[in-house]
PDB file of C-alpha atoms in Angstrom:
ATOM      1  CA  UNK A  11       0.000   0.000   0.000  1.00  0.00           C
ATOM      2  CA  UNK A  12       1.311   3.449  -0.911  1.00  0.00           C
ATOM      3  CA  UNK A  13       1.979   5.920   1.875  1.00  0.00           C
ATOM      4  CA  UNK A  14      -0.533   8.665   2.502  1.00  0.00           C
ATOM      5  CA  UNK A  15       0.532  11.870   0.750  1.00  0.00           C
ATOM      6  CA  UNK A  16       0.966  14.487   3.514  1.00  0.00           C
ATOM      7  CA  UNK A  17       0.232  17.381   1.125  1.00  0.00           C
ATOM      8  CA  UNK A  18      -3.037  15.742   0.049  1.00  0.00           C
ATOM      9  CA  UNK A  19      -3.914  15.241   3.717  1.00  0.00           C
ATOM     10  CA  UNK A  20      -3.246  18.925   4.388  1.00  0.00           C
ATOM     11  CA  UNK A  21      -5.425  19.995   1.448  1.00  0.00           C
ATOM     12  CA  UNK A  22      -8.240  17.695   2.526  1.00  0.00           C
ATOM     13  CA  UNK A  23      -8.127  18.735   6.171  1.00  0.00           C
ATOM     14  CA  UNK A  24      -8.018  22.453   5.299  1.00  0.00           C
ATOM     15  CA  UNK A  25     -11.030  22.015   3.010  1.00  0.00           C
ATOM     16  CA  UNK A  26     -12.903  20.086   5.726  1.00  0.00           C
ATOM     17  CA  UNK A  27     -12.127  22.822   8.264  1.00  0.00           C
ATOM     18  CA  UNK A  28     -13.061  25.546   5.766  1.00  0.00           C
ATOM     19  CA  UNK A  29     -16.375  23.882   4.979  1.00  0.00           C
ATOM     20  CA  UNK A  30     -17.098  23.464   8.700  1.00  0.00           C
ATOM     21  CA  UNK A  31     -16.453  27.184   9.208  1.00  0.00           C
ATOM     22  CA  UNK A  32     -18.583  28.078   6.167  1.00  0.00           C
ATOM     23  CA  UNK A  33     -21.403  25.895   7.512  1.00  0.00           C
ATOM     24  CA  UNK A  34     -21.125  27.469  10.976  1.00  0.00           C
ATOM     25  CA  UNK A  35     -21.329  30.973   9.490  1.00  0.00           C
ATOM     26  CA  UNK A  36     -24.242  29.950   7.268  1.00  0.00           C
ATOM     27  CA  UNK A  37     -26.126  28.547  10.272  1.00  0.00           C
ATOM     28  CA  UNK A  38     -25.575  31.765  12.201  1.00  0.00           C
ATOM     29  CA  UNK A  39     -26.833  33.917   9.351  1.00  0.00           C
ATOM     30  CA  UNK A  40     -29.824  31.633   8.874  1.00  0.00           C
ATOM     31  CA  UNK A  41     -30.594  31.675  12.596  1.00  0.00           C
ATOM     32  CA  UNK A  42     -30.530  35.460  12.570  1.00  0.00           C
ATOM     33  CA  UNK A  43     -32.986  35.547   9.648  1.00  0.00           C
ATOM     34  CA  UNK A  44     -35.514  33.634  11.741  1.00  0.00           C
ATOM     35  CA  UNK A  45     -36.020  36.466  14.253  1.00  0.00           C
ATOM     36  CA  UNK A  46     -37.484  39.096  11.871  1.00  0.00           C
ATOM     37  CA  UNK A  47     -39.496  36.334  10.158  1.00  0.00           C
ATOM     38  CA  UNK A  48     -41.122  35.281  13.446  1.00  0.00           C
ATOM     39  CA  UNK A  49     -40.166  31.650  12.803  1.00  0.00           C
ATOM     40  CA  UNK A  50     -38.330  31.036  16.071  1.00  0.00           C
ATOM     41  CA  UNK A  51     -39.994  29.209  19.000  1.00  0.00           C
ATOM     42  CA  UNK A  52     -42.131  31.485  21.224  1.00  0.00           C
ATOM     43  CA  UNK A  53     -39.707  31.166  24.176  1.00  0.00           C
ATOM     44  CA  UNK A  54     -36.969  32.798  22.046  1.00  0.00           C
ATOM     45  CA  UNK A  55     -38.799  36.100  22.516  1.00  0.00           C
ATOM     46  CA  UNK A  56     -36.876  36.438  25.781  1.00  0.00           C
ATOM     47  CA  UNK A  57     -33.487  36.357  24.042  1.00  0.00           C
ATOM     48  CA  UNK A  58     -31.607  39.598  23.531  1.00  0.00           C
ATOM     49  CA  UNK A  59     -31.241  38.678  19.840  1.00  0.00           C
ATOM     50  CA  UNK A  60     -35.012  38.932  19.467  1.00  0.00           C
ATOM     51  CA  UNK A  61     -34.863  42.515  20.641  1.00  0.00           C
ATOM     52  CA  UNK A  62     -31.912  43.275  18.340  1.00  0.00           C
ATOM     53  CA  UNK A  63     -33.074  41.373  15.233  1.00  0.00           C
ATOM     54  CA  UNK A  64     -36.756  40.614  15.722  1.00  0.00           C
ATOM     55  CA  UNK A  65     -38.150  43.947  14.516  1.00  0.00           C
ATOM     56  CA  UNK A  66     -41.262  43.325  16.577  1.00  0.00           C
ATOM     57  CA  UNK A  67     -42.169  40.026  14.911  1.00  0.00           C
ATOM     58  CA  UNK A  68     -44.124  37.594  17.082  1.00  0.00           C
ATOM     59  CA  UNK A  69     -42.072  34.424  17.510  1.00  0.00           C
ATOM     60  CA  UNK A  70     -44.516  31.632  16.671  1.00  0.00           C
ATOM     61  CA  UNK A  71     -42.617  29.121  14.513  1.00  0.00           C
ATOM     62  CA  UNK A  72     -43.960  31.247  11.649  1.00  0.00           C
ATOM     63  CA  UNK A  73     -47.559  30.233  12.378  1.00  0.00           C
ATOM     64  CA  UNK A  74     -48.810  33.814  12.744  1.00  0.00           C
ATOM     65  CA  UNK A  75     -50.160  35.124   9.427  1.00  0.00           C
ATOM     66  CA  UNK A  76     -47.732  37.291   7.467  1.00  0.00           C
ATOM     67  CA  UNK A  77     -49.856  40.340   6.735  1.00  0.00           C
ATOM     68  CA  UNK A  78     -47.246  43.052   6.240  1.00  0.00           C
ATOM     69  CA  UNK A  79     -44.920  43.333   3.265  1.00  0.00           C
ATOM     70  CA  UNK A  80     -41.945  43.482   5.627  1.00  0.00           C
ATOM     71  CA  UNK A  81     -42.913  40.232   7.360  1.00  0.00           C
ATOM     72  CA  UNK A  82     -43.503  38.482   4.035  1.00  0.00           C
ATOM     73  CA  UNK A  83     -40.072  39.629   2.836  1.00  0.00           C
ATOM     74  CA  UNK A  84     -38.470  38.476   6.103  1.00  0.00           C
ATOM     75  CA  UNK A  85     -40.099  35.052   5.749  1.00  0.00           C
ATOM     76  CA  UNK A  86     -38.895  34.773   2.159  1.00  0.00           C
ATOM     77  CA  UNK A  87     -35.355  35.597   3.302  1.00  0.00           C
ATOM     78  CA  UNK A  88     -35.631  33.084   6.152  1.00  0.00           C
ATOM     79  CA  UNK A  89     -36.765  30.423   3.672  1.00  0.00           C
ATOM     80  CA  UNK A  90     -33.905  31.263   1.303  1.00  0.00           C
ATOM     81  CA  UNK A  91     -31.334  30.767   4.069  1.00  0.00           C
ATOM     82  CA  UNK A  92     -33.039  27.589   5.306  1.00  0.00           C
ATOM     83  CA  UNK A  93     -32.702  26.201   1.788  1.00  0.00           C
ATOM     84  CA  UNK A  94     -29.033  27.181   1.688  1.00  0.00           C
ATOM     85  CA  UNK A  95     -28.519  25.227   4.924  1.00  0.00           C
ATOM     86  CA  UNK A  96     -30.517  22.278   3.555  1.00  0.00           C
ATOM     87  CA  UNK A  97     -28.434  22.242   0.381  1.00  0.00           C
ATOM     88  CA  UNK A  98     -25.231  22.209   2.447  1.00  0.00           C
ATOM     89  CA  UNK A  99     -26.589  19.320   4.530  1.00  0.00           C
ATOM     90  CA  UNK A 100     -27.376  17.412   1.327  1.00  0.00           C
ATOM     91  CA  UNK A 101     -24.029  18.022  -0.403  1.00  0.00           C
ATOM     92  CA  UNK A 102     -21.166  18.658   2.013  1.00  0.00           C
ATOM     93  CA  UNK A 103     -21.177  15.298   3.851  1.00  0.00           C
ATOM     94  CA  UNK A 104     -21.008  13.202   0.681  1.00  0.00           C
ATOM     95  CA  UNK A 105     -18.379  15.536  -0.754  1.00  0.00           C
ATOM     96  CA  UNK A 106     -16.187  15.125   2.310  1.00  0.00           C
ATOM     97  CA  UNK A 107     -16.674  11.356   2.446  1.00  0.00           C
ATOM     98  CA  UNK A 108     -15.645  11.027  -1.192  1.00  0.00           C
ATOM     99  CA  UNK A 109     -12.734  13.438  -0.606  1.00  0.00           C
ATOM    100  CA  UNK A 110     -11.364  11.220   2.158  1.00  0.00           C
ATOM    101  CA  UNK A 111     -11.941   8.118   0.020  1.00  0.00           C
ATOM    102  CA  UNK A 112      -9.860   9.746  -2.717  1.00  0.00           C
ATOM    103  CA  UNK A 113      -7.206  10.656  -0.146  1.00  0.00           C
ATOM    104  CA  UNK A 114      -6.965   7.038   1.003  1.00  0.00           C
ATOM    105  CA  UNK A 115      -6.804   5.486  -2.487  1.00  0.00           C
ATOM    106  CA  UNK A 116      -3.301   3.980  -2.647  1.00  0.00           C
ATOM    107  CA  UNK A 117      -2.791   4.690  -6.356  1.00  0.00           C
ATOM    108  CA  UNK A 118      -4.904   7.822  -6.757  1.00  0.00           C
ATOM    109  CA  UNK A 119      -3.706  10.915  -8.578  1.00  0.00           C
ATOM    110  CA  UNK A 120      -2.503  13.670  -6.252  1.00  0.00           C
ATOM    111  CA  UNK A 121      -3.282  16.283  -8.903  1.00  0.00           C
ATOM    112  CA  UNK A 122      -6.874  15.091  -9.345  1.00  0.00           C
ATOM    113  CA  UNK A 123      -7.282  14.945  -5.576  1.00  0.00           C
ATOM    114  CA  UNK A 124      -5.986  18.460  -4.909  1.00  0.00           C
ATOM    115  CA  UNK A 125      -7.953  20.044  -7.736  1.00  0.00           C
ATOM    116  CA  UNK A 126     -11.052  18.110  -6.661  1.00  0.00           C
ATOM    117  CA  UNK A 127     -11.022  19.106  -2.996  1.00  0.00           C
ATOM    118  CA  UNK A 128     -10.180  22.762  -3.633  1.00  0.00           C
ATOM    119  CA  UNK A 129     -12.735  22.889  -6.445  1.00  0.00           C
ATOM    120  CA  UNK A 130     -15.385  21.386  -4.173  1.00  0.00           C
ATOM    121  CA  UNK A 131     -14.678  23.977  -1.468  1.00  0.00           C
ATOM    122  CA  UNK A 132     -14.809  26.858  -3.940  1.00  0.00           C
ATOM    123  CA  UNK A 133     -17.968  25.535  -5.606  1.00  0.00           C
ATOM    124  CA  UNK A 134     -19.808  25.140  -2.281  1.00  0.00           C
ATOM    125  CA  UNK A 135     -18.751  28.617  -1.171  1.00  0.00           C
ATOM    126  CA  UNK A 136     -19.799  30.160  -4.492  1.00  0.00           C
ATOM    127  CA  UNK A 137     -23.089  28.252  -4.331  1.00  0.00           C
ATOM    128  CA  UNK A 138     -23.878  29.854  -0.967  1.00  0.00           C
ATOM    129  CA  UNK A 139     -22.956  33.335  -2.213  1.00  0.00           C
ATOM    130  CA  UNK A 140     -25.006  32.874  -5.392  1.00  0.00           C
ATOM    131  CA  UNK A 141     -28.018  31.483  -3.515  1.00  0.00           C
ATOM    132  CA  UNK A 142     -27.930  34.292  -0.958  1.00  0.00           C
ATOM    133  CA  UNK A 143     -27.676  36.857  -3.752  1.00  0.00           C
ATOM    134  CA  UNK A 144     -30.451  35.309  -5.891  1.00  0.00           C
ATOM    135  CA  UNK A 145     -27.944  34.779  -8.700  1.00  0.00           C
ATOM    136  CA  UNK A 146     -29.037  32.345 -11.367  1.00  0.00           C
ATOM    137  CA  UNK A 147     -27.495  30.619 -13.381  1.00  0.00           C
ATOM    138  CA  UNK A 148     -24.489  31.178 -11.082  1.00  0.00           C
ATOM    139  CA  UNK A 149     -26.044  29.074  -8.339  1.00  0.00           C
ATOM    140  CA  UNK A 150     -26.738  26.176 -10.703  1.00  0.00           C
ATOM    141  CA  UNK A 151     -23.265  26.360 -12.219  1.00  0.00           C
ATOM    142  CA  UNK A 152     -21.638  26.328  -8.761  1.00  0.00           C
ATOM    143  CA  UNK A 153     -23.772  23.340  -7.745  1.00  0.00           C
ATOM    144  CA  UNK A 154     -22.834  21.500 -10.941  1.00  0.00           C
ATOM    145  CA  UNK A 155     -19.129  22.272 -10.505  1.00  0.00           C
ATOM    146  CA  UNK A 156     -19.291  20.969  -6.951  1.00  0.00           C
ATOM    147  CA  UNK A 157     -20.772  17.712  -8.154  1.00  0.00           C
ATOM    148  CA  UNK A 158     -18.228  17.485 -10.979  1.00  0.00           C
ATOM    149  CA  UNK A 159     -15.525  17.673  -8.312  1.00  0.00           C
ATOM    150  CA  UNK A 160     -17.229  15.002  -6.188  1.00  0.00           C
ATOM    151  CA  UNK A 161     -17.504  12.707  -9.212  1.00  0.00           C
ATOM    152  CA  UNK A 162     -13.850  13.324 -10.136  1.00  0.00           C
ATOM    153  CA  UNK A 163     -12.823  12.544  -6.561  1.00  0.00           C
ATOM    154  CA  UNK A 164     -14.982   9.406  -6.626  1.00  0.00           C
ATOM    155  CA  UNK A 165     -13.362   8.311  -9.872  1.00  0.00           C
ATOM    156  CA  UNK A 166      -9.941   8.982  -8.378  1.00  0.00           C
ATOM    157  CA  UNK A 167     -10.867   6.903  -5.310  1.00  0.00           C
ATOM    158  CA  UNK A 168     -12.193   4.024  -7.404  1.00  0.00           C
ATOM    159  CA  UNK A 169      -9.439   3.945 -10.020  1.00  0.00           C
ATOM    160  CA  UNK A 170      -6.781   4.615  -7.424  1.00  0.00           C
ATOM    161  CA  UNK A 171      -7.920   1.569  -5.475  1.00  0.00           C
ATOM    162  CA  UNK A 172      -7.432  -0.873  -8.345  1.00  0.00           C
TER     163      UNK A 172
END
């Protein structure tokens, strides 16, 4: 069995840490969007963040009718960020699993691996930026590039294991 390439390990671990940080920041932004949308649990009304971010919205899991334009816009923004989080949950774990599989392939290409993991990180970051900014087709292109990287990493893992 070939030795693990320390540079590939560094790339993979930096990407994993970067994606964890990106996910943490995304969750915090999304959580903040819930206050003005009134989609937090009622007991969150007592939090200081509700006073700072809530803009007077009743915290009711979003069950109160959205009658004002501002509340409807806040709920749309909350939904947008919830979907960004959902998309990360759907794509980042499999991307990281396949990245580590590629890393562990004894005869895998270091070049394919490095390009794949960095490309995946950049694509996921650009996807979040494009989704948050309502940028289409940028969002779709970033999603597709991310999956192209995952598939390349999967091919590298499979072929590098033969």
